[in-house]
Coordinates of C-alpha atoms in Angstrom, one line a residue:
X1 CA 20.4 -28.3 -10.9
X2 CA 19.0 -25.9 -14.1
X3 CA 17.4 -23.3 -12.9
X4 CA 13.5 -22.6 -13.5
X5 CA 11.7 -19.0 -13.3
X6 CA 8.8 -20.3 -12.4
X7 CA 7.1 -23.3 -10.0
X8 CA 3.4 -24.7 -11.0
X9 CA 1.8 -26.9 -8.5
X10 CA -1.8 -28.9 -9.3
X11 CA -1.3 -28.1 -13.4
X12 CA -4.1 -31.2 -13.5
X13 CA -6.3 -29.7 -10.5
X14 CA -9.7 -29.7 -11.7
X15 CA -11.4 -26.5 -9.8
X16 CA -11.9 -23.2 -12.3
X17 CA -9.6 -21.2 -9.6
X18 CA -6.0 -20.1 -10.4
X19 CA -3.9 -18.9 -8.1
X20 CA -0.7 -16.6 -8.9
X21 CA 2.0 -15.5 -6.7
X22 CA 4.0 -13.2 -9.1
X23 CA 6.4 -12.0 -6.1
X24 CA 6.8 -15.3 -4.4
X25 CA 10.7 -15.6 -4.2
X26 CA 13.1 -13.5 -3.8
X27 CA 16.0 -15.6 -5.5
X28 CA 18.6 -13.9 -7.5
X29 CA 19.8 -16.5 -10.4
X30 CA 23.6 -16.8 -11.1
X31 CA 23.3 -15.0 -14.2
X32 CA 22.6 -12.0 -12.7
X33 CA 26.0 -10.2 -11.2
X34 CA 27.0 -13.8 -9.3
X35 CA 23.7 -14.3 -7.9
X36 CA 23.5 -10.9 -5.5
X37 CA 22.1 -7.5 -6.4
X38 CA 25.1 -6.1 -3.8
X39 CA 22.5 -6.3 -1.4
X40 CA 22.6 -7.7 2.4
X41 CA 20.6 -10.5 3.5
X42 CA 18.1 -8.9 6.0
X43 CA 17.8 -6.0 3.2
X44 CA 16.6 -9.5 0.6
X45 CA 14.2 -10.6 3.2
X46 CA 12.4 -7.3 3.4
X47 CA 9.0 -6.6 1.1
X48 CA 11.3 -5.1 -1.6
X49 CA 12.8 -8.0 -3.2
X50 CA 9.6 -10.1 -2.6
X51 CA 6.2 -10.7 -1.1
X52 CA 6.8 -12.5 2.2
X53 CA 4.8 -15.0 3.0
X54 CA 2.9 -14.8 -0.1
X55 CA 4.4 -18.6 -1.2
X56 CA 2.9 -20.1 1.2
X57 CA -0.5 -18.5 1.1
X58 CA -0.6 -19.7 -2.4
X59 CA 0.6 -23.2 -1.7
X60 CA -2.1 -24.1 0.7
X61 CA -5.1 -22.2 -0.6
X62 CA -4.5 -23.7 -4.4
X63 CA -4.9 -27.0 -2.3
X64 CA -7.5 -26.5 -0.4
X65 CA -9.2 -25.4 -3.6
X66 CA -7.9 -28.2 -5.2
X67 CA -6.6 -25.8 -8.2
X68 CA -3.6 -25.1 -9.9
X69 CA -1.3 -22.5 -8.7
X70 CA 1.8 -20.8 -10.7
X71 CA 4.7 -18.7 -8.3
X72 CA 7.8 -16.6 -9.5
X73 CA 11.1 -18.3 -8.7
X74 CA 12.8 -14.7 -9.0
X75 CA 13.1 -11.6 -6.7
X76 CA 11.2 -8.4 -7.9
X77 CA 14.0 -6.4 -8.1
X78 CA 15.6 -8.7 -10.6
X79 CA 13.0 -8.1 -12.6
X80 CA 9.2 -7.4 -11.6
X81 CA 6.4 -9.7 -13.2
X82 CA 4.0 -7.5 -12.1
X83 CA 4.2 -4.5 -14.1
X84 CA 4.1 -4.1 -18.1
X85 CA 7.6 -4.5 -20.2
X86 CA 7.4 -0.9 -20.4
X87 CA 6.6 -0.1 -17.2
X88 CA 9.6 2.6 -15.9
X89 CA 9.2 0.6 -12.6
X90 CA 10.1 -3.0 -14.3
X91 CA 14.1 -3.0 -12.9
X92 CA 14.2 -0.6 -9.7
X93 CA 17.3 1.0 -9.0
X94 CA 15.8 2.6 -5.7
X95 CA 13.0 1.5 -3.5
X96 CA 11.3 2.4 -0.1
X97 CA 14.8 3.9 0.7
X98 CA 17.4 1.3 -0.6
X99 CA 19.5 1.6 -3.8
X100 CA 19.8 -1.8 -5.7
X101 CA 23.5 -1.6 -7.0
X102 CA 23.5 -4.4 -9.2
X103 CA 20.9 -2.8 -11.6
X104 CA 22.0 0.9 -11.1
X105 CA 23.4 0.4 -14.7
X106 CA 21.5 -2.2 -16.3
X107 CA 21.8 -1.4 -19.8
X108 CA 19.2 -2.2 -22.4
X109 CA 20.7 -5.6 -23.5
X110 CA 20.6 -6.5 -19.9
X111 CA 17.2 -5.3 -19.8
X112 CA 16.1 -7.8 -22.6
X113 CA 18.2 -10.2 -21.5
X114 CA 15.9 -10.6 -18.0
X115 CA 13.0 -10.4 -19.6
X116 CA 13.7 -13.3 -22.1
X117 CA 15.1 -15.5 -19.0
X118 CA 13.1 -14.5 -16.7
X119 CA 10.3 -12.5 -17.2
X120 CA 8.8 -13.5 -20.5
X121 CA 8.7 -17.6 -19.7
X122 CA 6.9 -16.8 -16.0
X123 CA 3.9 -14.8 -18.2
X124 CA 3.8 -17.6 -21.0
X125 CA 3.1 -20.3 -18.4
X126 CA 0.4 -18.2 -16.5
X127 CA -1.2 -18.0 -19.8
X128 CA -1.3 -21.3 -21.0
X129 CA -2.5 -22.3 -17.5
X130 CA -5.1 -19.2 -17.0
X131 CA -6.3 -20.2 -20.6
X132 CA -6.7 -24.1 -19.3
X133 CA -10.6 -23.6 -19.7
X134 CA -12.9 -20.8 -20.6
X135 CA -14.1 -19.8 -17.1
X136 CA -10.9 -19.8 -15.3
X137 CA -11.3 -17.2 -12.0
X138 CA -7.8 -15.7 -11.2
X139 CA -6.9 -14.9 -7.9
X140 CA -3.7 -13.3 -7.5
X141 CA -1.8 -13.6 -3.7
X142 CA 0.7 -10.5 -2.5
X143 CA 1.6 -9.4 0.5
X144 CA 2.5 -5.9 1.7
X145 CA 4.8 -4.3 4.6
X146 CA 2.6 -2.7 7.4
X147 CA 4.2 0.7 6.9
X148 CA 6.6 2.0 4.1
X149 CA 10.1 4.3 4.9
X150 CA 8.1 7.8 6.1
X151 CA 4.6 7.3 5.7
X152 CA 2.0 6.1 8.2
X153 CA 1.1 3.0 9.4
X154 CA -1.3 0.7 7.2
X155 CA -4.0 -0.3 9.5
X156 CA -5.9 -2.7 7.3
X157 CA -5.4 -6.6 7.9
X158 CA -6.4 -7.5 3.9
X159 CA -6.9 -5.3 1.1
X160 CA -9.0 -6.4 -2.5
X161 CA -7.5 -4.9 -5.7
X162 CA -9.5 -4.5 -8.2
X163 CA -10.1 -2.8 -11.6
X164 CA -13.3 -2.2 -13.5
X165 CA -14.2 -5.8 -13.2
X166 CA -16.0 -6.0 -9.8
X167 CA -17.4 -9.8 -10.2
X168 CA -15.5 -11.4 -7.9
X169 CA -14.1 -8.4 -6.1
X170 CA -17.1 -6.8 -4.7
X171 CA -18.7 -9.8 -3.6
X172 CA -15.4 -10.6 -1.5
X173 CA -14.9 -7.1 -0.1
X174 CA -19.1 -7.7 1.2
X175 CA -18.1 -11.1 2.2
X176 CA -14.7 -10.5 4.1
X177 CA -16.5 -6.9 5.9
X178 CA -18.6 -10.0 7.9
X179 CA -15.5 -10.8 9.6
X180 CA -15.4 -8.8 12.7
X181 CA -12.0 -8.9 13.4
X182 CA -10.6 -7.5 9.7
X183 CA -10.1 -4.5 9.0
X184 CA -10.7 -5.1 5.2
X185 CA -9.2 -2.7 2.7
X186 CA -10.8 -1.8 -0.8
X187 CA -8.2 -0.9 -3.1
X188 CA -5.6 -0.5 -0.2
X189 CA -3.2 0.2 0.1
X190 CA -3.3 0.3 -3.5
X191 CA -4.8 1.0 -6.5
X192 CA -5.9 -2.2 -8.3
X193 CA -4.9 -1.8 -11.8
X194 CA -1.9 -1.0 -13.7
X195 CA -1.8 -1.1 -17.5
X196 CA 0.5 -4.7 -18.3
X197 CA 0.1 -6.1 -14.9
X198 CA -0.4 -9.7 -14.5
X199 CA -4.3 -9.4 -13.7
X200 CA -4.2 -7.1 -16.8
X201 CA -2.6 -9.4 -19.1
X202 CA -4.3 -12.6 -18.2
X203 CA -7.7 -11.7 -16.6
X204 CA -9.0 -8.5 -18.0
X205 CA -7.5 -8.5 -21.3
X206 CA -9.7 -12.4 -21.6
X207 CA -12.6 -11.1 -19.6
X208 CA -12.1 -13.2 -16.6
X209 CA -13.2 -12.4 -13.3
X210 CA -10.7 -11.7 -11.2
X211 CA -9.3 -10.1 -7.7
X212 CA -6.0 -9.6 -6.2
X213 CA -5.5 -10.0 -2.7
X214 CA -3.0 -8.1 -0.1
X215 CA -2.3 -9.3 3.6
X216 CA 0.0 -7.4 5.5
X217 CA 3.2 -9.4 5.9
X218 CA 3.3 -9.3 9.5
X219 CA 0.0 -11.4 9.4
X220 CA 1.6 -14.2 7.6
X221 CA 5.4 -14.1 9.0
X222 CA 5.1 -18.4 9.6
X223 CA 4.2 -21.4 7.7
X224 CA 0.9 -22.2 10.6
X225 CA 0.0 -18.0 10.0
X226 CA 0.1 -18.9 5.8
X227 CA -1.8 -22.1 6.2
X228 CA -4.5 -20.0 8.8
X229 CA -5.2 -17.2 6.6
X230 CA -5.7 -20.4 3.6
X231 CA -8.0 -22.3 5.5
X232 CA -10.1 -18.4 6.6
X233 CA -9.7 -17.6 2.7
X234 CA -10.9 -20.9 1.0
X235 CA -14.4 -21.1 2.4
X236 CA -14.6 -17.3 2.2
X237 CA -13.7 -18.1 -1.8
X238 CA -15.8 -20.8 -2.5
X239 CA -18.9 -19.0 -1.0
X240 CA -18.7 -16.2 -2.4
X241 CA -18.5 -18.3 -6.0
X242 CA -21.9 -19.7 -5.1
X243 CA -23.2 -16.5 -3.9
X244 CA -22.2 -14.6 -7.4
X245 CA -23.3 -17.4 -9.8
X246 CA -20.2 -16.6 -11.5

């Protein structure tokens, strides 16, 4: 079976949504050191080799919205699609607490290497499919532990990242505050831009309006929580569309 880095879903969908899901998997190909970066399963299924439940968030809102949706087929720690090529965060070695032994020495060869497997064909098909049509909205879906290795709890349910680009944002933050049971972060728990991200690449670099969205992982831990939080998102999505007159 040859491996892919990537999965699209609805390339033909018609709606001007895309949604991404750049930490969707947390597969290690074979290439890389057999397949395992030395670490343990339960230590793979945490938030530091992917975004849990983020897959199937994607999956069922892109068809609810009856648009085309693209998803990583690698873990983050392999290599993160979410941060520029020269980003000193784009291979971890250490994060929230665990040491990643199979890329403690990843040399520069490696380095290039995962970016030409891995990295570099995920971002070419995200831009041929954010560059479909000319007023494409991108909507990027992650997921985030409710409390990191130390630090306090994260008491927010969803948090809307955001740059300088507050089109599609702002309305959503206004729209998703209506909701009396969310507690509804605004750039939480974090900041909403980083130079070479994915929503920097393919949305603000093109002028599309964009957001990324957070929910805490223990919100969407099943496939029934991931098609809920869909089905609360896409009418949320859709109205707030009409309401802009994006």
């Amino acid at each position: 079976m040859t491996y892919h880095p990537y999965h699209i879903i609805g390339a033909d969908r018609p709606a001007r949504w895309l949604i991404t899901a750049d930490h969707a998997a947390n597969t290690v190909p074979d290439e890389v050191n057999g397949g395992s970066l030395g670490l343990p399963p339960a230590e793979m299924a945490r938030h530091i080799a992917f975004d849990p439940g983020s897959a199937g968030v994607t999956y069922a809102l892109a068809g609810l919205l009856d648009a085309p949706a693209i998803l990583s087929n690698f873990s983050r720690l392999v290599i993160d699609p979410n941060r520029g090529e020269d980003d000193p965060t784009l291979i971890m070695k250490l994060y929230d607490g665990t040491i990643i032994p199979a890329n403690r020495h990843v040399d520069a060869a490696e380095r290039e290497r995962r970016l030409n497997a891995y990295y570099r064909p995920y971002h070419a098909a995200l831009g041929e499919l954010a560059g479909r049509r000319d007023d494409t909205l991108y909507v990027a879906i992650h997921s985030y532990t409710p409390q990191l290795n130390g630090y306090p709890k994260r008491p927010w349910h969803i948090g809307v990242l955001y740059a300088d680009d507050t089109r599609l944002s702002a309305p959503l933050v206004e729209r998703l505050r209506q909701e009396p049971d969310l507690c509804v972060g605004e750039n939480e728990p974090y900041g909403g831009h980083l130079i070479g991200d994915s929503v920097d690449r393919h949305a603000i670099a093109y002028n599309r309006p964009n957001v990324l969205i957070e929910i805490r992982n223990d919100l969407i831990k099943t496939d029934e929580q991931q098609v809920v939080w869909a089905k609360r998102l896409a009418p949320i999505l859709e109205q707030v569309l009409t309401d802009s007159g994006l």
